[in-house]
PDB file of C-alpha atoms in Angstrom:
ATOM      1  CA  MET A   1      -8.193  25.210 -39.443  1.00 89.00           C
ATOM      2  CA  ILE A   2      -5.758  27.830 -40.721  1.00 91.00           C
ATOM      3  CA  GLU A   3      -8.545  30.407 -40.714  1.00 94.00           C
ATOM      4  CA  TRP A   4      -8.902  29.903 -36.957  1.00 96.00           C
ATOM      5  CA  VAL A   5      -5.176  30.309 -36.361  1.00 96.00           C
ATOM      6  CA  VAL A   6      -5.044  33.465 -38.463  1.00 96.00           C
ATOM      7  CA  GLY A   7      -8.213  34.755 -36.803  1.00 97.00           C
ATOM      8  CA  VAL A   8      -6.804  34.225 -33.309  1.00 97.00           C
ATOM      9  CA  LEU A   9      -3.537  35.961 -34.229  1.00 97.00           C
ATOM     10  CA  LEU A  10      -5.449  38.868 -35.751  1.00 97.00           C
ATOM     11  CA  GLY A  11      -7.721  39.067 -32.714  1.00 98.00           C
ATOM     12  CA  ILE A  12      -4.762  39.233 -30.337  1.00 97.00           C
ATOM     13  CA  GLY A  13      -3.118  41.920 -32.462  1.00 96.00           C
ATOM     14  CA  VAL A  14      -6.268  44.004 -32.714  1.00 97.00           C
ATOM     15  CA  ALA A  15      -6.864  43.669 -28.961  1.00 96.00           C
ATOM     16  CA  PHE A  16      -3.390  44.989 -28.156  1.00 95.00           C
ATOM     17  CA  ASN A  17      -3.769  47.862 -30.614  1.00 95.00           C
ATOM     18  CA  LEU A  18      -7.141  48.687 -29.044  1.00 95.00           C
ATOM     19  CA  LEU A  19      -5.545  48.672 -25.588  1.00 94.00           C
ATOM     20  CA  ALA A  20      -2.872  51.039 -26.891  1.00 93.00           C
ATOM     21  CA  SER A  21      -5.543  53.410 -28.182  1.00 94.00           C
ATOM     22  CA  ILE A  22      -7.348  53.347 -24.855  1.00 95.00           C
ATOM     23  CA  GLY A  23      -4.054  53.916 -23.041  1.00 93.00           C
ATOM     24  CA  ILE A  24      -3.224  56.930 -25.175  1.00 93.00           C
ATOM     25  CA  LEU A  25      -6.581  58.450 -24.302  1.00 94.00           C
ATOM     26  CA  ARG A  26      -6.575  57.573 -20.593  1.00 95.00           C
ATOM     27  CA  PHE A  27      -3.004  57.995 -19.381  1.00 93.00           C
ATOM     28  CA  PRO A  28      -2.201  61.331 -17.709  1.00 92.00           C
ATOM     29  CA  ASP A  29       1.141  62.413 -19.160  1.00 91.00           C
ATOM     30  CA  VAL A  30       3.291  62.138 -22.247  1.00 92.00           C
ATOM     31  CA  TYR A  31       5.598  59.476 -20.804  1.00 91.00           C
ATOM     32  CA  THR A  32       2.903  56.949 -19.996  1.00 91.00           C
ATOM     33  CA  ARG A  33       1.230  57.664 -23.330  1.00 93.00           C
ATOM     34  CA  ILE A  34       4.496  56.969 -25.117  1.00 94.00           C
ATOM     35  CA  HIS A  35       4.722  53.708 -23.184  1.00 91.00           C
ATOM     36  CA  ALA A  36       1.233  52.660 -24.286  1.00 91.00           C
ATOM     37  CA  ALA A  37       1.810  53.706 -27.865  1.00 90.00           C
ATOM     38  CA  THR A  38       5.140  51.921 -28.150  1.00 93.00           C
ATOM     39  CA  LYS A  39       4.712  48.687 -26.240  1.00 90.00           C
ATOM     40  CA  CYS A  40       1.158  47.754 -27.129  1.00 90.00           C
ATOM     41  CA  THR A  41       1.212  48.753 -30.768  1.00 89.00           C
ATOM     42  CA  THR A  42       4.522  46.987 -31.348  1.00 93.00           C
ATOM     43  CA  PHE A  43       3.235  43.795 -29.767  1.00 93.00           C
ATOM     44  CA  GLY A  44      -0.132  44.054 -31.541  1.00 94.00           C
ATOM     45  CA  THR A  45       1.418  44.704 -34.922  1.00 94.00           C
ATOM     46  CA  ILE A  46       3.775  41.749 -34.486  1.00 95.00           C
ATOM     47  CA  PHE A  47       0.751  39.472 -34.043  1.00 97.00           C
ATOM     48  CA  ILE A  48      -1.038  40.958 -37.061  1.00 96.00           C
ATOM     49  CA  VAL A  49       2.032  40.521 -39.254  1.00 96.00           C
ATOM     50  CA  LEU A  50       2.556  37.020 -37.854  1.00 96.00           C
ATOM     51  CA  ALA A  51      -0.962  36.197 -39.048  1.00 96.00           C
ATOM     52  CA  THR A  52       0.019  37.448 -42.501  1.00 96.00           C
ATOM     53  CA  ILE A  53       3.179  35.333 -42.505  1.00 95.00           C
ATOM     54  CA  VAL A  54       1.322  32.197 -41.378  1.00 95.00           C
ATOM     55  CA  TYR A  55      -1.322  32.696 -44.055  1.00 95.00           C
ATOM     56  CA  SER A  56       1.267  33.300 -46.779  1.00 95.00           C
ATOM     57  CA  ILE A  57       3.230  30.169 -45.823  1.00 94.00           C
ATOM     58  CA  TYR A  58       0.006  28.148 -45.783  1.00 94.00           C
ATOM     59  CA  ASN A  59      -0.876  29.345 -49.291  1.00 93.00           C
ATOM     60  CA  TRP A  60       2.673  28.860 -50.578  1.00 92.00           C
ATOM     61  CA  LEU A  61       2.949  25.188 -49.547  1.00 91.00           C
ATOM     62  CA  PRO A  62       0.551  23.556 -52.068  1.00 89.00           C
ATOM     63  CA  ASN A  63       1.684  25.234 -55.300  1.00 87.00           C
ATOM     64  CA  HIS A  64       4.936  27.127 -54.462  1.00 89.00           C
ATOM     65  CA  ASP A  65       3.718  30.405 -55.908  1.00 89.00           C
ATOM     66  CA  PRO A  66       6.523  32.964 -55.329  1.00 90.00           C
ATOM     67  CA  ARG A  67       4.038  35.772 -54.700  1.00 92.00           C
ATOM     68  CA  TRP A  68       3.192  34.288 -51.303  1.00 92.00           C
ATOM     69  CA  ILE A  69       6.848  34.134 -50.294  1.00 93.00           C
ATOM     70  CA  THR A  70       7.224  37.772 -51.328  1.00 94.00           C
ATOM     71  CA  ILE A  71       4.302  38.719 -49.102  1.00 93.00           C
ATOM     72  CA  GLY A  72       5.784  36.759 -46.196  1.00 92.00           C
ATOM     73  CA  LEU A  73       9.241  38.290 -46.609  1.00 95.00           C
ATOM     74  CA  HIS A  74       7.870  41.808 -46.858  1.00 96.00           C
ATOM     75  CA  SER A  75       5.826  41.194 -43.730  1.00 95.00           C
ATOM     76  CA  ALA A  76       8.922  39.960 -41.896  1.00 94.00           C
ATOM     77  CA  LEU A  77      10.784  43.094 -42.993  1.00 96.00           C
ATOM     78  CA  VAL A  78       7.950  45.214 -41.605  1.00 94.00           C
ATOM     79  CA  VAL A  79       8.341  43.529 -38.213  1.00 94.00           C
ATOM     80  CA  ILE A  80      12.110  44.015 -38.221  1.00 95.00           C
ATOM     81  CA  PHE A  81      11.735  47.680 -39.161  1.00 95.00           C
ATOM     82  CA  LEU A  82       9.057  48.207 -36.515  1.00 93.00           C
ATOM     83  CA  VAL A  83      11.034  46.511 -33.747  1.00 93.00           C
ATOM     84  CA  LEU A  84      14.104  48.608 -34.566  1.00 94.00           C
ATOM     85  CA  THR A  85      12.471  52.006 -35.048  1.00 95.00           C
ATOM     86  CA  ASN A  86       9.582  52.094 -32.581  1.00 94.00           C
ATOM     87  CA  PRO A  87      11.722  52.101 -29.392  1.00 93.00           C
ATOM     88  CA  VAL A  88      14.114  54.648 -30.884  1.00 95.00           C
ATOM     89  CA  GLY A  89      11.238  56.962 -31.760  1.00 94.00           C
ATOM     90  CA  ALA A  90       9.720  56.588 -28.307  1.00 95.00           C
ATOM     91  CA  HIS A  91      13.063  57.364 -26.690  1.00 94.00           C
ATOM     92  CA  ALA A  92      13.484  60.466 -28.848  1.00 95.00           C
ATOM     93  CA  LEU A  93       9.984  61.689 -27.967  1.00 94.00           C
ATOM     94  CA  GLY A  94      10.518  61.072 -24.263  1.00 91.00           C
ATOM     95  CA  ARG A  95      13.881  62.793 -24.259  1.00 90.00           C
ATOM     96  CA  ALA A  96      12.502  65.787 -26.167  1.00 93.00           C
ATOM     97  CA  ALA A  97       9.595  66.051 -23.738  1.00 90.00           C
ATOM     98  CA  ARG A  98      11.984  65.916 -20.784  1.00 86.00           C
ATOM     99  CA  LYS A  99      14.313  68.513 -22.284  1.00 87.00           C
ATOM    100  CA  SER A 100      11.383  70.844 -22.911  1.00 87.00           C
ATOM    101  CA  GLY A 101      10.528  70.742 -19.214  1.00 81.00           C
ATOM    102  CA  ILE A 102       7.548  68.391 -19.117  1.00 81.00           C
ATOM    103  CA  ARG A 103       7.647  66.561 -15.798  1.00 79.00           C
ATOM    104  CA  PRO A 104       6.148  63.127 -15.202  1.00 80.00           C
ATOM    105  CA  TYR A 105       2.695  63.144 -13.640  1.00 81.00           C
ATOM    106  CA  GLY A 106       2.860  62.829  -9.874  1.00 76.00           C
ATOM    107  CA  ALA A 107       6.664  62.833  -9.685  1.00 70.00           C
ATOM    108  CA  VAL A 108       7.936  63.775  -6.226  1.00 66.00           C
ATOM    109  CA  ILE A 109      11.662  63.154  -6.698  1.00 69.00           C
ATOM    110  CA  ASP A 110      13.318  64.244  -9.932  1.00 67.00           C
ATOM    111  CA  GLU A 111      16.331  61.991 -10.452  1.00 68.00           C
ATOM    112  CA  LEU A 112      17.112  63.473 -13.873  1.00 65.00           C
ATOM    113  CA  GLU A 113      17.322  67.087 -12.742  1.00 70.00           C
ATOM    114  CA  GLY A 114      20.441  68.628 -14.277  1.00 68.00           C
ATOM    115  CA  ARG A 115      21.450  65.463 -16.142  1.00 68.00           C
ATOM    116  CA  LEU A 116      19.881  66.180 -19.523  1.00 63.00           C
TER     117      LEU A 116
END
């Protein structure tokens, strides 16, 4: 049963990461590509790490081997680090692109003109 739960979580995570890859290739400008790279990969990686945490808790329960708790805690730290740094990196990339003069694809009105 646990293999199915872990498999579903991994499948969801891989699907979101695949959608992010397709979005990076298909979207027209840097801003929409940043959106695909940040949102989808963050969400997909959370599901993949959640599968790791579920599997480590499942293996820890019968014999209380501390190695499984270490794996689960490290996985949780990865999620925390990813959730904190991925939006900041995307914001920095978007701001740098805007400051270098790259305009959004199809933008008619520029509300940020002269603000950055």
